[in-house]
Amino acid sequence: MTAVLPAERDLRRVIGDGEAIPDGEVEGLEERDLLELHRSMVLLRTYDERSVVFHRQGRIGTYAIFWNHEAMQAGSVYALERGDWIFPSYRESAIGLLRGMPASTILSWWRGHPAGWWNPLDWSVASICVPIGTHVPHAAGLAWGKKLRGESACAIVYFGDGATSEGSFHEGANFAAVMRAPLVLFCNNNQWAISTPLSAQTAAETLADKAVGYGIPGVRVDGADVLAVYAATREAVERARAGEGPSFIEAVTYRTAPHATADDPRAYIDLERVEEEKRRECLGRYEGYLRRGGVLSDELAESTRAEAAGALREGIAQAEAEPAPDPGLLFEHAYVDPPPSFEDDLMELRRILGDG
Ligand SMILES: Cc1ncc(C[n+]2csc(CCOP(=O)(O)OP(=O)(O)O)c2C)c(N)n1
Ligand SMILES: [Mg+2]
């Protein structure tokens, strides 16, 4: 039996508050790494804020906002190698940007356009998973496959606090642990699953405690601290590559935005807490850290934001320039033997669309 220590209870932190709590450092991170992390966070933040506007303008469909989740995504991806696999949920829809995927591809996905269907092999980024937790066994299987082939790559799978109540999460976590698959189980604990609070989700004191049951380490980090997230993920990746199997990271934050553009959280959320969390949101905190360390100037912050804004302007223009897909696509790939009614249905749809 593997000896497993109880999961860490305290939140790991590196970034101080500029007052009583001092700033820490992460060994091995140089100035250019710190700025690359900043660039990633600004790109994600810009993508997210523009997407809400694009949604309001009717240019993309319903969108899952990830404002204040950028530190979790940027910090963890920075701890990976290019060949490591990423399995995102809808909350990490834009994580491919950090691998160089064009913004137009992801915006096309949210437009329901086939130009948004990327080939996972091109980026080592799996498809965005909308069913809760079903990608955890996929990630476990891929990681195990890498191990069986003697390759050094590992995989990371992102899911929310709500996903830890799903059978597929348990199956994937247990399987990965038993097979010692090189997998990082990354839980974005934003304390809400739509309108279900964490207190109604689990009787466990922390989500990281669940790791103990699988015989793997569980750590808790401040999810709004990009450097703490990076350091925790780097440890988990090192463990995975050393053949020691999976780890569970619980990154704790608080959802400051609606679940998605179709949600009105005023009916259930603690609005005072939201305002408090907004004041300590992850990008502002990291910029404070960089400025205190003399790493970030106003000019650099401005040019990083301008670069990201340009990428999004170009991204939406490219996505909108895609020719409309053939409506026949809606009827393909669902059945080996499509029901006979499909032919009439497609003709009807084409007639309505004035498409022949
Ligand atoms: C299998 C399944 N059941 C239910 C849903 C509906 N649903 C969409 S998001 C969501 C909440 C998930 O919460 P959490 O796992 O905490 O992730 P978060 O959205 O907070 O990132 C639910 C229940 C779904 N997408 N898939
Ligand atoms: Mg959640």
CSV table of C-alpha atoms and ligand atoms in Angstrom, one decimal:
chain,number,residue,atom,x,y,z
A,1,MET,CA,0.0,0.0,0.0
A,2,THR,CA,1.1,3.5,-0.7
A,3,ALA,CA,1.4,5.6,2.4
A,4,VAL,CA,-0.6,8.8,1.8
A,5,LEU,CA,-0.6,11.8,4.0
A,6,PRO,CA,-3.8,13.6,4.7
A,7,ALA,CA,-4.3,16.3,2.1
A,8,GLU,CA,-3.0,19.8,2.9
A,9,ARG,CA,-5.6,22.0,4.5
A,10,ASP,CA,-4.0,25.4,4.2
A,11,LEU,CA,-4.0,27.2,0.9
A,12,ARG,CA,-0.6,27.6,-0.6
A,13,ARG,CA,0.3,31.2,-1.5
A,14,VAL,CA,3.2,33.0,-3.0
A,15,ILE,CA,1.8,36.4,-3.7
A,16,GLY,CA,1.5,38.7,-0.7
A,17,ASP,CA,-0.9,41.6,-0.3
A,18,GLY,CA,1.6,44.5,-0.5
A,19,GLU,CA,1.0,45.1,3.2
A,20,ALA,CA,1.3,42.7,6.1
A,21,ILE,CA,1.6,39.5,4.0
A,22,PRO,CA,5.1,39.4,2.3
A,23,ASP,CA,5.6,38.3,-1.3
A,24,GLY,CA,7.4,35.0,-1.9
A,25,GLU,CA,9.3,33.6,-4.8
A,26,VAL,CA,9.2,30.5,-6.9
A,27,GLU,CA,12.6,29.0,-7.4
A,28,GLY,CA,13.6,28.7,-11.0
A,29,LEU,CA,11.3,31.4,-12.4
A,30,GLU,CA,13.2,34.2,-14.0
A,31,GLU,CA,11.9,37.7,-15.1
A,32,ARG,CA,11.0,36.5,-18.6
A,33,ASP,CA,9.0,33.6,-17.1
A,34,LEU,CA,7.1,36.1,-14.8
A,35,LEU,CA,6.3,38.3,-17.8
A,36,GLU,CA,5.3,35.3,-19.9
A,37,LEU,CA,2.8,34.3,-17.2
A,38,HIS,CA,1.5,37.9,-17.2
A,39,ARG,CA,1.1,37.9,-21.0
A,40,SER,CA,-0.9,34.6,-20.8
A,41,MET,CA,-3.2,36.0,-18.1
A,42,VAL,CA,-3.8,39.2,-20.0
A,43,LEU,CA,-4.6,37.2,-23.2
A,44,LEU,CA,-7.1,35.0,-21.3
A,45,ARG,CA,-8.7,38.1,-19.5
A,46,THR,CA,-9.0,39.9,-22.8
A,47,TYR,CA,-10.5,36.9,-24.5
A,48,ASP,CA,-13.0,36.5,-21.7
A,49,GLU,CA,-14.1,40.1,-21.5
A,50,ARG,CA,-14.4,40.5,-25.2
A,51,SER,CA,-16.4,37.3,-25.4
A,52,VAL,CA,-19.0,38.7,-23.1
A,53,VAL,CA,-19.3,41.7,-25.3
A,54,PHE,CA,-19.4,39.5,-28.5
A,55,HIS,CA,-22.2,37.5,-26.9
A,56,ARG,CA,-24.2,40.7,-26.0
A,57,GLN,CA,-23.7,41.7,-29.7
A,58,GLY,CA,-25.1,38.4,-30.9
A,59,ARG,CA,-21.8,37.4,-32.4
A,60,ILE,CA,-21.2,34.3,-30.3
A,61,GLY,CA,-23.7,32.0,-28.5
A,62,THR,CA,-24.1,31.3,-24.8
A,63,TYR,CA,-20.6,31.6,-23.2
A,64,ALA,CA,-19.1,30.3,-20.0
A,65,ILE,CA,-17.3,33.2,-18.4
A,66,PHE,CA,-14.0,32.5,-16.7
A,67,TRP,CA,-13.1,35.9,-15.3
A,68,ASN,CA,-10.8,35.4,-12.2
A,69,HIS,CA,-10.0,31.8,-13.3
A,70,GLU,CA,-7.0,33.0,-15.4
A,71,ALA,CA,-4.4,32.4,-12.8
A,72,MET,CA,-5.5,28.7,-12.5
A,73,GLN,CA,-5.3,28.2,-16.2
A,74,ALA,CA,-2.1,30.2,-17.0
A,75,GLY,CA,-0.2,29.0,-13.9
A,76,SER,CA,-0.9,25.3,-14.5
A,77,VAL,CA,-0.2,25.3,-18.3
A,78,TYR,CA,3.1,27.1,-17.7
A,79,ALA,CA,4.2,24.1,-15.7
A,80,LEU,CA,3.6,21.7,-18.7
A,81,GLU,CA,5.8,20.8,-21.7
A,82,ARG,CA,4.4,21.4,-25.2
A,83,GLY,CA,3.8,17.6,-25.6
A,84,ASP,CA,1.8,17.3,-22.4
A,85,TRP,CA,-2.0,16.9,-23.0
A,86,ILE,CA,-4.6,19.3,-21.8
A,87,PHE,CA,-8.3,18.2,-21.2
A,88,PRO,CA,-10.4,21.3,-20.7
A,89,SER,CA,-13.9,21.7,-19.5
A,90,TYR,CA,-16.1,24.5,-20.9
A,91,ARG,CA,-14.6,26.8,-18.2
A,92,GLU,CA,-11.2,26.4,-19.8
A,93,SER,CA,-12.5,26.8,-23.4
A,94,ALA,CA,-9.8,29.3,-24.3
A,95,ILE,CA,-6.8,27.4,-22.8
A,96,GLY,CA,-5.6,26.5,-26.3
A,97,LEU,CA,-4.6,30.2,-26.7
A,98,LEU,CA,-1.7,29.4,-24.4
A,99,ARG,CA,-0.5,26.8,-26.9
A,100,GLY,CA,-0.8,29.3,-29.8
A,101,MET,CA,-4.2,28.3,-31.0
A,102,PRO,CA,-5.8,31.2,-32.9
A,103,ALA,CA,-8.6,33.1,-31.1
A,104,SER,CA,-10.7,32.6,-34.2
A,105,THR,CA,-10.8,28.8,-33.7
A,106,ILE,CA,-12.2,29.1,-30.2
A,107,LEU,CA,-14.6,31.9,-31.1
A,108,SER,CA,-15.8,29.7,-34.0
A,109,TRP,CA,-16.5,26.9,-31.4
A,110,TRP,CA,-18.7,29.3,-29.4
A,111,ARG,CA,-20.4,30.4,-32.7
A,112,GLY,CA,-21.3,26.7,-33.3
A,113,HIS,CA,-19.2,26.7,-36.5
A,114,PRO,CA,-17.1,23.7,-37.6
A,115,ALA,CA,-14.0,26.0,-37.9
A,116,GLY,CA,-14.0,25.6,-34.1
A,117,TRP,CA,-13.4,21.8,-34.3
A,118,TRP,CA,-9.7,21.6,-34.0
A,119,ASN,CA,-7.6,18.5,-34.3
A,120,PRO,CA,-6.5,17.7,-30.7
A,121,LEU,CA,-3.2,16.3,-32.1
A,122,ASP,CA,-2.2,19.7,-33.5
A,123,TRP,CA,-2.2,21.3,-30.1
A,124,SER,CA,-2.2,18.4,-27.6
A,125,VAL,CA,-5.5,20.0,-26.4
A,126,ALA,CA,-8.5,17.7,-26.3
A,127,SER,CA,-12.0,19.0,-27.3
A,128,ILE,CA,-13.8,21.2,-24.8
A,129,CYS,CA,-15.9,19.0,-22.6
A,130,VAL,CA,-19.4,20.2,-21.7
A,131,PRO,CA,-20.7,17.1,-20.0
A,132,ILE,CA,-19.5,17.4,-16.4
A,133,GLY,CA,-16.5,15.1,-15.6
A,134,THR,CA,-16.8,12.7,-18.6
A,135,HIS,CA,-13.3,13.8,-19.8
A,136,VAL,CA,-11.6,12.7,-16.6
A,137,PRO,CA,-11.5,9.0,-17.7
A,138,HIS,CA,-10.4,10.1,-21.2
A,139,ALA,CA,-7.5,12.0,-19.7
A,140,ALA,CA,-6.7,9.1,-17.4
A,141,GLY,CA,-6.7,6.7,-20.4
A,142,LEU,CA,-4.5,9.0,-22.5
A,143,ALA,CA,-2.0,9.4,-19.6
A,144,TRP,CA,-1.9,5.7,-19.0
A,145,GLY,CA,-1.3,5.1,-22.8
A,146,LYS,CA,1.6,7.5,-22.7
A,147,LYS,CA,3.1,5.5,-19.8
A,148,LEU,CA,2.6,2.2,-21.6
A,149,ARG,CA,4.4,3.5,-24.7
A,150,GLY,CA,7.3,4.7,-22.6
A,151,GLU,CA,6.7,8.3,-23.5
A,152,SER,CA,7.4,11.0,-21.0
A,153,ALA,CA,4.3,13.2,-21.6
A,154,CYS,CA,1.7,13.6,-19.0
A,155,ALA,CA,-1.9,14.9,-19.0
A,156,ILE,CA,-3.8,17.5,-17.0
A,157,VAL,CA,-7.6,17.5,-16.7
A,158,TYR,CA,-9.6,20.5,-15.5
A,159,PHE,CA,-13.0,20.2,-13.8
A,160,GLY,CA,-15.0,22.1,-11.3
A,161,ASP,CA,-16.1,21.5,-7.7
A,162,GLY,CA,-19.4,20.1,-8.9
A,163,ALA,CA,-17.7,17.6,-11.1
A,164,THR,CA,-16.2,15.9,-8.0
A,165,SER,CA,-19.7,14.5,-7.3
A,166,GLU,CA,-19.9,12.8,-10.7
A,167,GLY,CA,-19.2,9.1,-11.2
A,168,SER,CA,-16.9,9.7,-14.1
A,169,PHE,CA,-14.6,11.8,-11.9
A,170,HIS,CA,-14.3,9.0,-9.4
A,171,GLU,CA,-13.7,6.4,-12.0
A,172,GLY,CA,-11.1,8.4,-13.8
A,173,ALA,CA,-9.3,9.4,-10.5
A,174,ASN,CA,-9.3,5.8,-9.2
A,175,PHE,CA,-8.2,4.3,-12.5
A,176,ALA,CA,-5.4,6.8,-12.9
A,177,ALA,CA,-4.2,6.2,-9.3
A,178,VAL,CA,-4.3,2.4,-9.6
A,179,MET,CA,-2.5,2.5,-12.9
A,180,ARG,CA,-0.1,5.2,-11.7
A,181,ALA,CA,-1.0,7.1,-14.8
A,182,PRO,CA,0.9,10.4,-15.3
A,183,LEU,CA,-2.1,12.6,-14.7
A,184,VAL,CA,-2.7,15.9,-12.9
A,185,LEU,CA,-6.3,16.2,-11.7
A,186,PHE,CA,-6.9,20.0,-11.5
A,187,CYS,CA,-10.1,21.0,-9.7
A,188,ASN,CA,-11.2,24.6,-10.2
A,189,ASN,CA,-13.1,25.0,-6.9
A,190,ASN,CA,-15.0,28.2,-7.6
A,191,GLN,CA,-17.4,27.1,-4.9
A,192,TRP,CA,-20.5,27.0,-7.1
A,193,ALA,CA,-21.9,24.5,-9.6
A,194,ILE,CA,-24.3,26.9,-11.3
A,195,SER,CA,-26.6,27.7,-8.2
A,196,THR,CA,-25.4,24.7,-6.0
A,197,PRO,CA,-23.0,25.9,-3.4
A,198,LEU,CA,-20.0,23.8,-2.3
A,199,SER,CA,-21.7,23.2,1.1
A,200,ALA,CA,-24.5,21.3,-0.7
A,201,GLN,CA,-22.0,19.5,-3.0
A,202,THR,CA,-19.9,17.6,-0.4
A,203,ALA,CA,-19.7,16.7,3.2
A,204,ALA,CA,-15.9,16.5,3.0
A,205,GLU,CA,-14.1,19.4,4.7
A,206,THR,CA,-12.0,20.0,1.6
A,207,LEU,CA,-12.1,18.6,-1.9
A,208,ALA,CA,-8.4,17.8,-1.7
A,209,ASP,CA,-9.4,15.3,1.1
A,210,LYS,CA,-10.9,13.1,-1.7
A,211,ALA,CA,-7.4,12.4,-2.9
A,212,VAL,CA,-6.7,10.4,0.2
A,213,GLY,CA,-9.3,7.9,-0.8
A,214,TYR,CA,-7.5,7.2,-4.1
A,215,GLY,CA,-4.1,7.0,-2.4
A,216,ILE,CA,-2.7,10.1,-4.2
A,217,PRO,CA,-1.5,13.4,-2.8
A,218,GLY,CA,-3.9,16.3,-2.6
A,219,VAL,CA,-2.9,19.9,-2.3
A,220,ARG,CA,-4.9,23.1,-1.9
A,221,VAL,CA,-3.7,26.4,-3.5
A,222,ASP,CA,-5.1,29.9,-3.7
A,223,GLY,CA,-6.6,29.7,-7.2
A,224,ALA,CA,-6.1,33.5,-7.6
A,225,ASP,CA,-2.3,33.2,-7.0
A,226,VAL,CA,-0.8,32.3,-10.4
A,227,LEU,CA,2.6,31.6,-8.8
A,228,ALA,CA,1.2,29.2,-6.2
A,229,VAL,CA,-0.8,27.4,-8.9
A,230,TYR,CA,2.4,27.1,-11.1
A,231,ALA,CA,4.5,25.7,-8.2
A,232,ALA,CA,1.8,23.1,-7.2
A,233,THR,CA,1.4,22.0,-10.8
A,234,ARG,CA,5.1,21.8,-11.4
A,235,GLU,CA,5.4,19.4,-8.4
A,236,ALA,CA,2.5,17.3,-9.7
A,237,VAL,CA,4.1,17.1,-13.2
A,238,GLU,CA,7.4,16.1,-11.8
A,239,ARG,CA,5.8,13.4,-9.8
A,240,ALA,CA,3.9,12.2,-12.8
A,241,ARG,CA,7.0,12.1,-15.0
A,242,ALA,CA,8.9,10.2,-12.2
A,243,GLY,CA,6.4,7.4,-12.5
A,244,GLU,CA,4.8,8.2,-9.2
A,245,GLY,CA,1.3,8.6,-10.6
A,246,PRO,CA,-1.4,11.2,-10.4
A,247,SER,CA,-1.9,14.1,-8.0
A,248,PHE,CA,-5.0,16.2,-7.1
A,249,ILE,CA,-4.8,20.0,-7.0
A,250,GLU,CA,-7.7,21.9,-5.5
A,251,ALA,CA,-7.4,25.5,-6.6
A,252,VAL,CA,-9.7,27.6,-4.5
A,253,THR,CA,-11.3,30.8,-5.7
A,254,TYR,CA,-14.8,32.2,-5.8
A,255,ARG,CA,-16.9,32.6,-8.9
A,256,THR,CA,-17.3,36.4,-9.4
A,257,ALA,CA,-19.1,36.2,-12.7
A,258,PRO,CA,-22.4,34.5,-13.7
A,259,HIS,CA,-22.0,30.8,-14.4
A,260,ALA,CA,-22.5,31.6,-18.1
A,261,THR,CA,-24.1,34.4,-20.1
A,262,ALA,CA,-27.5,32.7,-19.6
A,263,ASP,CA,-27.4,32.9,-15.8
A,264,ASP,CA,-28.5,35.6,-13.4
A,265,PRO,CA,-26.7,34.7,-10.1
A,266,ARG,CA,-28.3,37.6,-8.1
A,267,ALA,CA,-31.0,35.0,-7.2
A,268,TYR,CA,-28.6,32.9,-5.2
A,269,ILE,CA,-25.1,34.3,-4.8
A,270,ASP,CA,-23.7,36.4,-2.0
A,271,LEU,CA,-23.2,39.7,-3.7
A,272,GLU,CA,-21.0,41.2,-1.0
A,273,ARG,CA,-18.6,38.2,-1.3
A,274,VAL,CA,-18.5,38.7,-5.0
A,275,GLU,CA,-17.5,42.3,-4.6
A,276,GLU,CA,-14.8,41.3,-2.1
A,277,GLU,CA,-13.4,38.7,-4.4
A,278,LYS,CA,-13.4,41.1,-7.3
A,279,ARG,CA,-11.2,43.4,-5.3
A,280,ARG,CA,-8.6,40.6,-4.9
A,281,GLU,CA,-9.0,39.2,-8.5
A,282,CYS,CA,-6.0,37.3,-9.9
A,283,LEU,CA,-4.7,39.6,-12.6
A,284,GLY,CA,-4.7,42.7,-10.4
A,285,ARG,CA,-2.9,40.8,-7.6
A,286,TYR,CA,-0.3,39.5,-10.0
A,287,GLU,CA,0.3,42.9,-11.5
A,288,GLY,CA,0.8,44.3,-8.0
A,289,TYR,CA,3.4,41.6,-7.3
A,290,LEU,CA,5.2,42.4,-10.5
A,291,ARG,CA,5.2,46.1,-9.9
A,292,ARG,CA,6.4,45.7,-6.4
A,293,GLY,CA,9.3,43.6,-7.8
A,294,GLY,CA,10.0,46.3,-10.4
A,295,VAL,CA,9.3,43.8,-13.2
A,296,LEU,CA,6.2,45.4,-14.8
A,297,SER,CA,6.0,49.0,-16.0
A,298,ASP,CA,2.9,50.9,-17.1
A,299,GLU,CA,4.2,50.9,-20.7
A,300,LEU,CA,4.7,47.1,-20.7
A,301,ALA,CA,1.3,46.5,-19.2
A,302,GLU,CA,-0.2,48.7,-21.8
A,303,SER,CA,1.5,47.1,-24.7
A,304,THR,CA,0.6,43.6,-23.5
A,305,ARG,CA,-3.0,44.6,-23.3
A,306,ALA,CA,-2.9,46.2,-26.7
A,307,GLU,CA,-1.4,43.0,-28.2
A,308,ALA,CA,-4.1,40.9,-26.7
A,309,ALA,CA,-6.8,43.3,-27.8
A,310,GLY,CA,-5.4,43.1,-31.4
A,311,ALA,CA,-5.5,39.3,-31.3
A,312,LEU,CA,-9.1,39.4,-30.3
A,313,ARG,CA,-10.1,41.9,-32.9
A,314,GLU,CA,-8.4,39.8,-35.5
A,315,GLY,CA,-9.9,36.6,-34.0
A,316,ILE,CA,-13.5,37.8,-34.3
A,317,ALA,CA,-13.0,39.2,-37.8
A,318,GLN,CA,-11.6,35.8,-38.9
A,319,ALA,CA,-14.3,33.8,-37.3
A,320,GLU,CA,-17.0,36.0,-38.9
A,321,ALA,CA,-15.4,35.7,-42.3
A,322,GLU,CA,-15.9,31.9,-42.3
A,323,PRO,CA,-18.4,30.9,-44.9
A,324,ALA,CA,-21.7,29.6,-43.3
A,325,PRO,CA,-21.5,25.8,-42.9
A,326,ASP,CA,-23.7,23.5,-44.9
A,327,PRO,CA,-26.8,22.7,-42.8
A,328,GLY,CA,-26.4,19.0,-43.8
A,329,LEU,CA,-23.7,18.9,-41.1
A,330,LEU,CA,-26.4,19.0,-38.5
A,331,PHE,CA,-27.6,15.6,-39.7
A,332,GLU,CA,-24.3,13.9,-40.2
A,333,HIS,CA,-22.2,11.8,-37.8
A,334,ALA,CA,-25.0,11.2,-35.4
A,335,TYR,CA,-26.2,7.8,-36.8
A,336,VAL,CA,-24.6,5.1,-38.9
A,337,ASP,CA,-28.0,4.5,-40.5
A,338,PRO,CA,-29.9,7.8,-40.3
A,339,PRO,CA,-33.7,7.6,-39.9
A,340,PRO,CA,-35.5,8.1,-43.3
A,341,SER,CA,-37.1,11.3,-41.8
A,342,PHE,CA,-33.7,13.1,-41.9
A,343,GLU,CA,-33.9,13.6,-45.7
A,344,ASP,CA,-37.2,15.5,-45.4
A,345,ASP,CA,-36.1,17.4,-42.3
A,346,LEU,CA,-32.9,18.6,-44.1
A,347,MET,CA,-34.9,19.6,-47.2
A,348,GLU,CA,-37.3,21.5,-44.9
A,349,LEU,CA,-34.4,23.2,-43.1
A,350,ARG,CA,-32.8,24.2,-46.4
A,351,ARG,CA,-36.1,25.7,-47.6
A,352,ILE,CA,-36.4,27.7,-44.3
A,353,LEU,CA,-32.8,29.0,-44.7
A,354,GLY,CA,-33.5,29.8,-48.4
A,355,ASP,CA,-30.6,27.4,-49.1
A,356,GLY,CA,-31.9,25.4,-52.2
B,1,LIG,C1,-23.3,15.3,-16.9
B,1,LIG,C2,-23.8,16.7,-16.8
B,1,LIG,N1,-24.8,17.0,-15.9
B,1,LIG,C3,-25.3,18.2,-15.8
B,1,LIG,C4,-24.8,19.2,-16.6
B,1,LIG,C5,-25.4,20.6,-16.4
B,1,LIG,N2,-24.3,21.5,-15.9
B,1,LIG,C6,-23.6,22.4,-16.6
B,1,LIG,S1,-22.5,23.2,-15.8
B,1,LIG,C7,-22.9,22.5,-14.3
B,1,LIG,C8,-22.3,22.8,-13.0
B,1,LIG,C9,-20.9,22.4,-12.9
B,1,LIG,O1,-20.2,23.0,-11.8
B,1,LIG,P1,-18.7,22.8,-11.5
B,1,LIG,O2,-18.3,21.3,-11.8
B,1,LIG,O3,-18.4,23.3,-10.2
B,1,LIG,O4,-18.0,23.6,-12.7
B,1,LIG,P2,-18.0,25.2,-12.9
B,1,LIG,O5,-19.1,25.5,-13.9
B,1,LIG,O6,-18.2,25.9,-11.6
B,1,LIG,O7,-16.7,25.5,-13.5
B,1,LIG,C10,-24.0,21.6,-14.5
B,1,LIG,C11,-24.6,20.7,-13.5
B,1,LIG,C12,-23.8,18.9,-17.5
B,1,LIG,N3,-23.3,19.8,-18.3
B,1,LIG,N4,-23.3,17.6,-17.6
B,2,MG,MG,-17.8,25.2,-9.7
